[in-house]
Amino acid sequence: MTLSGAIAGKLQRMTFIDENKIHDELLNISEDSGVVMEILARARELKGLARKDVARLTAIHSPELLELLYETARYVKETIYGRRLVLFAPLYISNLCSNECTYCAFRAGNTGLERRCLGRDEIRREARTLAEQGHKRILLVTGESYPSGDFRYVVDAIGTVYEAARAGHEIRRVNVNIAPLDTDQFRELKKAKIGTYQLFQETYHRETYASVHRAGKKSDYLWRLTAMDRALESGIDDIGLGVLFGLHDWRFELLALMQHVEHLEQNFGIGPHTVSVPRLEPALGSEISLSPPDRVSDEDFRKIMAILRIAIPYTGIIMSTRESPVMRMESFALGVSQISAGSRTSPGAYGSGEDDEGGGQFSLGDHRDLDEVIADIVRLGYIPSFCTACYRLGRTGADFMDLAKPGEIRHHCDPNALSTFLEYLLDYASPDTKIAGVKLINDILAGFDAQGRHRASAMLEQIRSGRRDVFC
Ligand code: SAM
Ligand code: SF4
């Protein structure tokens, strides 16, 4: 390829968010029940949707079509993911940051925040506290400023979390949500054995992006937008996208997110493993967080989750404790497949047992502890899962999709969910949760076909006899 061809190719890749196209696609869209019913019928084939279909669905407002949208999302969710819900906890290791994101309490200019950057012993203590509650997966989070400016602080922290296992309590998967890296750094991150690399574009709308990211490296829209390209080029094949809803029109953001997904699929043959849907929450020292410029109503938020569920059916949707318990529980039927529980957003808050407010990133909507969340999930008939099998068996990226798309992955996920849930019930649950959970496991087993029941029962027997970390 000539030099000018290479540069043209690079520019093309860097500008894959086409705002004009999105505006055209949203122009003059209104609810059309015939079109909506045709799209929703097609969505049941589990092949995802094109952007123009997504644009059409954003216009739904009548109660009957909304109900049909939610019903379709529930069908897609339960066909692909069954009634499983994967649980994790965020682990904030530092709230130092050199950026000026107007919505975040960690922004450099916020003098009201207590700053803290955890050392190795403190990180170990946090990891052990979470492991002793029963967590197996964590999401490691930091602001964008590392001690001595050295990104290896994060790599060390990941190692410390994996090594923190004590008396059978261990963290088995560390996902990360950290600022964009260059390719060498992404290679380091891959070597540290991360699960998913998550990064939210916050807003895909350039003008809005510029207005809320006032200083620091994060003000470079393209550096952030192209981060997943660099991650994939560096061998990381498990990535998570996200939008911070409330900064710009959610319809625009959904279509832009779809453009991002298409770009990754076309160029790397891999879509995102997860999409996160945070809504802007009040944060210390942030005016914009108190009155989001494009606040997303609860009804629109439900629509966002349902549309995403059917548009990108094989991508997990993550819901954090930013939302209230009621919204979180509603979201399970709309398509959410992973949730955090018992979260703290202030570095050191798990080990100290202190509340978040002094050094936390934003206000939490759900303050229940892990056991309470699990009890509520069980009450709704969903199966809490702490499974980490795919990542540890190398079933990631294209390999994962090869299993997921024909529906094969369920033969692994269902028994793995039950075995990790039983582990939780035997080792960590309160007596009431244990009784309810064991009953749920028996009910779920009874619904499996003979082969599935046989496989899962054998794994559960191993857990009952004292073995741990049993997966397939
Ligand atoms: N500092 C890194 C970055 O910005 O990419 C990674 C960690 S940052 C703490 C994680 C995410 O928190 C951000 O991507 C943003 O979407 C979210 N966040 C920041 N302020 C928020 C707020 N007030 N409400 C809800 N989410 C917020
Ligand atoms: Fe720093 Fe991330 Fe918060 Fe921005 S969102 S201020 S980069 S921690």
XYZ file of C-alpha atoms and ligand atoms in Angstrom:
507
model
C 0.000 0.000 0.000
C 1.307 3.521 -0.803
C 1.910 5.987 2.014
C -1.020 8.169 0.922
C -3.214 5.056 0.696
C -2.237 4.068 4.239
C -2.993 7.570 5.545
C -6.329 7.659 3.723
C -7.177 4.247 5.197
C -6.264 5.422 8.670
C -8.325 8.597 8.353
C -11.277 6.592 7.103
C -11.043 4.350 10.176
C -10.689 7.283 12.529
C -13.820 8.993 11.264
C -16.158 6.053 11.363
C -18.759 7.991 13.349
C -20.672 9.729 10.584
C -22.850 12.358 12.281
C -24.554 13.439 9.067
C -25.650 9.905 8.329
C -27.066 9.561 11.842
C -28.997 12.807 11.529
C -30.382 11.649 8.169
C -31.399 8.316 9.650
C -33.268 10.006 12.486
C -34.857 12.660 10.304
C -38.655 12.498 10.017
C -38.811 9.197 11.908
C -42.209 8.640 13.473
C -43.944 5.623 14.954
C -45.290 3.312 12.269
C -46.896 0.234 13.763
C -46.651 -1.905 10.600
C -42.933 -1.230 10.259
C -42.295 -1.721 13.979
C -44.117 -5.071 14.011
C -42.145 -6.263 11.001
C -38.824 -5.279 12.661
C -39.767 -6.920 15.957
C -40.802 -10.129 14.192
C -37.431 -10.163 12.436
C -35.613 -9.521 15.728
C -36.864 -12.896 16.975
C -34.559 -14.560 14.458
C -31.689 -13.435 16.770
C -29.611 -12.005 13.940
C -29.519 -8.439 15.221
C -30.772 -5.313 13.506
C -29.495 -2.739 11.042
C -29.120 0.915 12.016
C -32.196 1.960 10.094
C -34.264 -0.536 12.127
C -32.816 0.851 15.340
C -33.731 4.377 14.208
C -37.317 3.227 13.592
C -37.578 1.634 17.034
C -36.448 4.796 18.822
C -39.739 6.407 17.734
C -41.969 3.893 19.550
C -44.177 5.598 22.129
C -47.607 3.945 22.174
C -48.131 1.577 25.138
C -49.008 -1.413 22.908
C -45.852 -1.151 20.790
C -43.709 -0.457 23.843
C -45.064 -3.635 25.411
C -44.294 -5.543 22.199
C -40.744 -4.143 22.187
C -40.209 -5.235 25.801
C -41.730 -8.638 25.115
C -39.369 -9.115 22.139
C -36.361 -8.076 24.243
C -37.406 -10.570 26.921
C -37.705 -13.314 24.284
C -34.223 -12.562 22.879
C -32.680 -12.329 26.338
C -34.164 -15.593 27.579
C -33.442 -17.489 24.364
C -29.763 -16.538 24.373
C -28.942 -15.999 28.043
C -31.627 -18.071 29.749
C -32.350 -16.616 33.205
C -28.711 -16.145 34.149
C -27.315 -12.924 35.576
C -23.582 -12.524 36.004
C -22.430 -10.631 39.100
C -19.349 -8.490 39.685
C -18.069 -5.631 41.856
C -16.071 -2.564 40.803
C -12.719 -2.076 42.533
C -11.571 1.547 42.498
C -7.845 1.671 43.130
C -7.263 5.409 42.679
C -9.276 8.581 42.273
C -6.351 10.716 41.073
C -7.063 12.171 37.666
C -5.541 14.720 35.324
C -8.649 15.199 33.188
C -11.472 17.697 33.461
C -14.616 15.718 32.705
C -17.301 18.085 33.940
C -19.590 15.232 35.050
C -17.142 13.348 37.280
C -16.150 13.900 40.904
C -12.610 12.656 40.143
C -11.865 15.537 37.724
C -8.587 17.291 38.478
C -10.107 20.627 39.486
C -12.467 19.214 42.103
C -10.834 20.352 45.337
C -13.667 18.997 47.476
C -12.719 15.354 46.905
C -10.518 13.332 49.254
C -7.802 11.909 46.965
C -6.466 8.419 47.426
C -4.263 6.103 45.424
C -4.082 2.602 46.909
C -0.777 0.840 47.471
C -0.254 -2.896 47.038
C -1.291 -3.867 50.573
C -4.438 -1.807 50.333
C -5.340 -3.311 46.958
C -4.783 -6.782 48.416
C -7.080 -5.912 51.322
C -9.806 -4.669 48.966
C -9.566 -7.803 46.808
C -9.712 -10.075 49.838
C -12.698 -8.255 51.271
C -14.592 -8.710 47.998
C -13.517 -12.338 47.661
C -14.661 -13.039 51.221
C -18.099 -11.668 50.337
C -18.278 -14.243 47.523
C -17.269 -12.150 44.502
C -15.240 -13.879 41.791
C -15.178 -11.123 39.168
C -14.123 -7.572 39.649
C -13.933 -4.523 37.440
C -10.771 -2.567 38.230
C -11.287 1.202 37.832
C -8.986 4.223 38.125
C -8.804 7.891 37.217
C -6.269 8.827 34.517
C -3.200 9.611 36.607
C -0.805 6.991 37.894
C 1.959 7.299 40.512
C 5.106 8.628 38.746
C 3.016 8.692 35.575
C 3.684 4.989 35.122
C 0.864 2.862 33.723
C 2.557 -0.241 35.202
C 0.814 0.753 38.445
C -2.334 -0.742 36.884
C -0.563 -3.886 35.679
C 0.854 -4.431 39.191
C -2.568 -3.883 40.698
C -4.094 -6.580 38.468
C -1.383 -9.028 39.583
C -2.006 -8.126 43.217
C -5.726 -8.841 42.863
C -5.136 -12.262 41.287
C -2.565 -13.123 43.958
C -4.739 -11.989 46.841
C -6.481 -15.377 47.147
C -6.704 -16.621 50.721
C -8.230 -19.787 52.169
C -10.126 -20.633 48.993
C -11.487 -17.132 48.462
C -10.212 -15.821 45.179
C -10.909 -13.347 42.418
C -10.909 -15.307 39.165
C -11.447 -12.598 36.589
C -10.268 -8.994 36.536
C -11.946 -6.762 33.968
C -10.646 -3.210 33.677
C -12.132 0.191 32.970
C -9.177 2.511 32.474
C -8.170 5.321 30.143
C -7.153 4.547 26.529
C -3.638 3.128 26.050
C -1.162 2.906 23.214
C -0.539 -0.469 21.573
C 2.514 -1.344 23.696
C 0.562 -0.664 26.862
C -2.389 -2.696 25.594
C 0.008 -5.603 25.053
C 1.124 -5.255 28.687
C -2.488 -5.271 29.761
C -3.145 -8.432 27.773
C -0.150 -10.123 29.432
C -1.576 -9.205 32.836
C -4.510 -11.537 31.955
C -7.388 -9.133 31.993
C -10.882 -10.306 31.157
C -12.688 -7.481 29.358
C -11.168 -4.105 28.505
C -13.986 -1.612 28.983
C -14.050 1.956 27.802
C -17.034 4.231 27.395
C -16.955 6.887 24.701
C -19.243 8.923 27.052
C -20.754 10.745 24.068
C -20.147 10.071 20.379
C -21.275 13.616 19.538
C -18.089 15.609 18.901
C -19.343 19.039 19.920
C -20.835 17.724 23.150
C -17.677 15.698 23.759
C -15.555 18.841 23.453
C -17.814 20.806 25.791
C -17.688 18.264 28.650
C -14.030 17.209 28.364
C -12.336 20.516 28.971
C -8.716 19.569 29.640
C -6.328 16.653 29.824
C -5.700 13.769 27.490
C -9.339 12.740 27.499
C -10.245 15.896 25.562
C -8.872 14.130 22.453
C -12.049 12.578 20.999
C -10.257 10.464 18.384
C -7.692 9.049 20.806
C -10.594 7.664 22.790
C -12.692 6.624 19.804
C -9.855 4.592 18.307
C -8.834 2.950 21.596
C -10.668 -0.288 20.797
C -8.880 -0.503 17.435
C -5.560 -0.336 19.266
C -6.724 -2.853 21.869
C -7.766 -5.324 19.177
C -4.578 -4.746 17.184
C -2.653 -5.570 20.378
C -4.344 -8.915 20.827
C -7.055 -7.991 23.333
C -10.142 -9.631 21.892
C -12.632 -9.019 24.685
C -13.849 -5.437 24.765
C -16.725 -3.498 26.288
C -18.241 -0.295 24.908
C -20.514 2.190 26.642
C -22.237 5.548 26.529
C -22.794 7.902 29.454
C -26.458 8.647 28.871
C -27.618 12.167 29.678
C -24.927 14.161 27.864
C -26.510 14.132 24.394
C -29.657 12.863 22.631
C -29.894 9.110 23.389
C -31.211 8.340 19.887
C -28.049 9.796 18.354
C -25.899 7.872 20.840
C -27.596 4.561 20.047
C -27.009 4.934 16.309
C -23.421 6.061 16.861
C -22.832 3.065 19.114
C -24.160 0.876 16.301
C -21.683 2.548 13.921
C -18.890 1.739 16.352
C -20.006 -1.899 16.544
C -20.204 -2.142 12.730
C -16.734 -0.614 12.416
C -15.225 -3.192 14.786
C -17.030 -6.099 13.143
C -15.987 -5.004 9.658
C -12.354 -4.359 10.542
C -11.633 -7.011 13.158
C -14.456 -9.541 12.811
C -15.272 -9.019 16.508
C -18.082 -7.069 18.104
C -18.122 -5.853 21.702
C -18.477 -8.541 24.356
C -20.406 -6.068 26.514
C -22.120 -2.700 26.351
C -22.636 -0.592 29.476
C -25.501 1.841 29.846
C -24.611 4.241 32.680
C -26.936 7.203 33.206
C -25.407 10.390 34.524
C -25.717 10.472 38.341
C -25.084 13.308 40.800
C -21.374 13.679 41.519
C -19.557 15.839 44.036
C -18.381 19.139 42.515
C -20.213 18.605 39.219
C -23.050 20.908 38.247
C -23.830 19.150 35.000
C -24.393 15.887 36.860
C -27.251 17.522 38.786
C -29.057 18.660 35.648
C -27.973 16.492 32.696
C -28.356 18.388 29.397
C -30.177 15.455 27.760
C -31.627 13.667 30.758
C -32.910 10.217 29.881
C -36.326 9.424 31.404
C -37.008 5.995 32.919
C -39.219 5.146 29.959
C -36.537 6.035 27.417
C -33.979 4.160 29.493
C -36.090 0.985 29.299
C -36.340 1.534 25.542
C -32.560 1.895 25.229
C -31.981 -1.433 26.990
C -34.665 -3.268 25.009
C -33.481 -1.906 21.645
C -29.871 -2.780 22.405
C -30.896 -6.267 23.481
C -32.465 -7.062 20.134
C -30.086 -5.022 17.940
C -26.881 -6.707 19.198
C -28.223 -9.926 20.726
C -24.860 -11.565 21.490
C -23.444 -8.599 23.379
C -23.925 -8.657 27.150
C -25.580 -5.573 28.650
C -24.159 -4.320 31.950
C -26.142 -2.468 34.585
C -24.348 -0.854 37.528
C -25.478 0.225 40.981
C -25.957 3.764 39.642
C -29.590 2.695 39.176
C -32.220 2.032 41.862
C -33.076 -1.540 42.924
C -36.437 -1.254 41.145
C -34.940 -0.169 37.816
C -32.229 -2.810 38.111
C -34.750 -5.564 38.674
C -36.936 -4.371 35.772
C -33.869 -4.347 33.549
C -33.314 -8.121 33.836
C -36.373 -8.799 31.684
C -35.364 -6.083 29.212
C -32.031 -7.633 28.389
C -29.449 -6.863 31.064
C -27.151 -9.857 31.593
C -24.483 -8.572 34.003
C -24.877 -6.464 37.140
C -22.595 -5.098 39.822
C -23.586 -5.588 43.449
C -22.512 -4.262 46.828
C -20.470 -1.575 45.047
C -18.308 1.232 46.442
C -16.786 3.862 44.148
C -14.239 5.243 46.588
C -10.722 3.713 46.733
C -10.284 1.696 49.928
C -13.978 1.691 50.883
C -14.443 -2.104 50.928
C -11.654 -2.815 53.374
C -12.402 0.152 55.618
C -16.149 -0.510 55.579
C -16.637 3.266 55.338
C -19.309 4.821 53.192
C -18.378 6.269 49.849
C -19.369 9.849 50.143
C -15.936 11.519 50.739
C -14.032 10.054 47.806
C -16.732 8.397 45.684
C -17.181 8.958 41.967
C -20.959 9.462 41.924
C -23.993 8.697 44.107
C -25.128 5.117 44.112
C -28.766 4.237 43.510
C -28.518 0.777 45.052
C -26.959 0.308 48.492
C -27.897 -3.346 49.058
C -25.105 -5.762 49.887
C -24.317 -8.777 47.687
C -26.449 -11.203 49.696
C -29.489 -8.919 49.562
C -29.095 -8.462 45.803
C -28.822 -12.228 45.346
C -31.909 -12.854 47.476
C -33.896 -10.449 45.272
C -32.573 -12.002 42.052
C -33.605 -15.446 43.298
C -37.055 -14.154 44.267
C -37.524 -13.080 40.628
C -36.487 -16.533 39.387
C -33.148 -15.476 37.856
C -29.934 -17.431 38.446
C -27.014 -15.470 39.877
C -23.806 -16.595 38.147
C -20.177 -16.091 39.169
C -18.903 -18.002 36.164
C -15.478 -17.114 34.746
C -15.052 -20.187 32.535
C -15.006 -18.724 29.014
C -12.168 -16.380 29.667
C -10.100 -18.982 31.487
C -10.632 -21.560 28.751
C -9.761 -19.043 26.034
C -13.336 -18.878 24.739
C -13.098 -15.175 23.855
C -13.415 -12.998 20.778
C -14.277 -14.912 17.604
C -14.162 -18.279 19.446
C -16.823 -17.040 21.850
C -19.008 -15.780 18.996
C -18.680 -19.121 17.157
C -20.235 -20.802 20.175
C -22.642 -18.021 21.082
C -24.262 -17.488 17.703
C -25.606 -21.018 17.153
C -26.765 -21.019 20.804
C -24.169 -23.629 21.876
C -22.822 -21.478 24.663
C -25.842 -22.253 26.846
C -24.611 -25.831 27.262
C -21.648 -24.334 29.131
C -23.222 -21.286 30.747
C -26.208 -23.024 32.341
C -24.274 -25.664 34.344
C -21.475 -23.187 35.113
C -23.985 -20.694 36.496
C -25.507 -23.339 38.749
C -22.169 -24.655 40.017
C -20.797 -21.184 40.825
C -24.096 -20.207 42.411
C -24.044 -23.313 44.606
C -20.490 -22.421 45.610
C -21.776 -19.006 46.689
C -24.701 -20.531 48.602
C -22.525 -23.026 50.497
C -19.653 -20.666 51.290
C -21.106 -17.179 51.680
C -24.914 -16.943 51.702
C -27.130 -16.049 54.655
C -29.376 -18.940 55.827
C -32.505 -17.558 54.118
C -30.727 -16.927 50.819
C -29.272 -20.419 50.972
C -32.677 -22.071 51.380
C -34.232 -20.007 48.559
C -31.191 -20.501 46.307
C -31.038 -24.288 46.691
C -34.738 -24.514 45.864
C -34.166 -22.385 42.748
C -31.313 -24.634 41.620
C -33.583 -27.685 41.930
C -36.386 -25.955 40.001
C -33.999 -24.900 37.237
C -32.482 -28.394 36.996
C -35.934 -29.873 36.577
C -36.411 -27.657 33.501
C -33.199 -28.846 31.736
C -33.262 -31.617 29.141
C -31.901 -34.999 30.279
C -28.378 -34.376 28.961
C -28.139 -30.886 30.509
C -29.513 -32.148 33.825
C -27.001 -34.979 33.903
C -24.060 -32.670 33.201
C -25.127 -30.005 35.691
C -26.011 -32.531 38.422
C -22.543 -34.088 38.180
C -20.918 -30.663 38.584
C -23.185 -29.749 41.512
C -22.325 -33.038 43.198
C -18.634 -32.154 43.003
C -19.326 -28.802 44.665
C -21.372 -30.484 47.412
C -18.531 -32.883 48.068
C -16.154 -29.979 48.685
C -14.546 -29.281 45.303
C -14.498 -25.678 44.119
C -14.056 -23.914 40.798
C -15.786 -26.611 38.775
C -16.616 -25.492 35.227
C -16.995 -26.727 31.674
N -11.026 7.309 34.120
C -11.305 6.387 33.099
C -12.167 6.954 32.025
O -12.722 8.029 32.213
O -12.295 6.300 31.015
C -12.003 5.130 33.563
C -12.779 5.109 34.797
S -14.132 6.242 34.904
C -13.971 6.334 36.621
C -15.487 5.152 34.531
C -16.735 5.760 33.976
O -17.476 6.412 34.992
C -16.587 6.829 32.950
O -16.274 6.284 31.688
C -17.939 7.514 32.988
O -18.807 7.003 31.988
C -18.502 7.124 34.349
N -18.899 8.308 35.134
C -18.158 9.372 35.427
N -18.903 10.283 36.118
C -20.156 9.767 36.239
C -21.376 10.222 36.830
N -21.466 11.400 37.415
N -22.451 9.422 36.750
C -22.396 8.225 36.159
N -21.273 7.730 35.590
C -20.155 8.489 35.619
Fe -10.985 11.193 35.293
Fe -12.381 9.177 34.164
Fe -13.538 10.831 35.920
Fe -12.877 11.757 33.548
S -14.387 10.113 33.986
S -12.479 12.799 35.489
S -11.031 10.608 33.138
S -11.918 9.407 36.316
